[in-house]
Amino acid sequence: MTYIEISENPLDVQTCINLVLTPETGGINVFVGSVRNMTNGKKVVRLEFEAYTSMALKEMKKIAASIEKKWPVINIVIHHRTGVLSVGDIPVIIAVSAAHRDAAFSACKFAIDELKEKVPIWKKEIFEDGEEWVSAHP
Amino acid sequence: MTYIEISENPLDVQTCINLVLTPETGGINVFVGSVRNMTNGKKVVRLEFEAYTSMALKEMKKIAASIEKKWPVINIVIHHRTGVLSVGDIPVIIAVSAAHRDAAFSACKFAIDELKEKVPIWKKEIFEDGEEWVSAHP
Amino acid sequence: MIVEVHAYGIVKDIFKKKSVQVEIQINSTSHLREVLESLYPDLKTLSVYRFAVNEEYVLNDMILKEGDEIAIIPPVSGG
Amino acid sequence: MIVEVHAYGIVKDIFKKKSVQVEIQINSTSHLREVLESLYPDLKTLSVYRFAVNEEYVLNDMILKEGDEIAIIPPVSGG
């Protein structure tokens, strides 16, 4: 099963574990993103995440479908938060369960790498003296 | 910081996240082990974990020290449970925080691989018709 | 035809709104790109941007038709 | 000398207790291995086992001295 969600509400890691854990599960790999306090030596005040939600959900489902073709996994969760986040807040949680741990690790790594490359979600970093859409300019 | 623990109490993933998450953290990778319902086609009733606790703690600390030499990580948690566990229970949680996710993934994978090879903890699988110390015999 | 182009992230700042309507002579994304870049030259300062039509990335050029949902996708930065 | 050997996992089943005291003529782990295997031949059915002295794995042979904490480590299976 695949559980995909984009929401303004805080993400919860235990919820994600509960969604992927089954009696057949031997291992779960989880990636938890976190808002860092610094970017290139500049102090981050907050982040603002925006999504093209309908397309982002489609792209996230494609990532899950690719995983299911590549590795013997059981369940996949991809939860992404949008809106205003502060340092230490969690913008993304990915959790993958599998009978054997190697598949869970590989699939979770693949999921976050793909998400960062393809899913139409954007973050703006707000510094003390300005703001910037991440990766927008060369 | 390194947080190592062996305990008979249930493990909690949120506790582990809270221990590793810092303002400098960009990503956390977590491995959650789980008791599977089947081994080689035989139904597992429960598992019993036993540790040579003082030595196991030492070996777990060595794993954390190796990680800190190999990757730029922030905090490391290795929690292992002992005693009687049922299907779906969690024998181990490893969590590693880092500024960048690749280090967190690599370190977490290394930790569970090393733990399974070196840390003196043993599990006995109890089936409906017998029991067996895992990996004891060829 | 007249098409509506939805904006996200920095493109919303460049358009100064969530979407713009523009008239195109040729119904293709490559022509749309030219029209948009002449109206909003700041688009050319982006590292890269893609179009999405009906919530799918346009890989090369693509023919546009009435009712297509068109969006500009600047470099993504989720996660 | 007489040494106490601590048992874990399947070795506790083989010894039928948590530790045994055995007398050794040569104060080395390789000799201790021989003595234990003659007393408890089932040790030879294990895939492998190592000694730990003072909570550290013994890599090759090792001299034993009074007061050492000695344990047999059958194949580990944590996680």
XYZ file of C-alpha atoms in Angstrom, chain C residues 5-40:
36
model
C -0.512 29.898 -17.428
C -0.344 29.030 -13.726
C 2.635 30.185 -11.703
C 4.340 28.705 -8.635
C 7.265 29.692 -6.469
C 9.468 32.381 -7.946
C 7.370 32.552 -11.142
C 4.492 33.938 -9.094
C 6.872 36.730 -8.036
C 7.886 37.330 -11.679
C 4.261 37.388 -12.907
C 3.226 39.242 -9.741
C 0.144 37.006 -9.735
C -0.895 33.364 -9.565
C -1.619 33.050 -13.278
C -1.505 35.084 -16.501
C -3.486 34.866 -19.709
C -1.450 35.267 -22.903
C -2.274 35.048 -26.571
C -0.211 32.630 -28.673
C -0.037 32.412 -32.484
C 1.311 28.864 -32.569
C -0.240 26.332 -30.189
C 2.983 24.886 -28.818
C 4.885 25.112 -25.553
C 8.048 26.289 -27.365
C 6.149 29.255 -28.813
C 4.503 29.898 -25.441
C 7.985 30.033 -23.922
C 9.021 32.745 -26.407
C 5.893 34.809 -25.773
C 6.266 34.566 -21.993
C 9.971 35.430 -22.084
C 9.263 38.571 -24.134
C 6.538 39.634 -21.685
C 8.464 38.566 -18.548
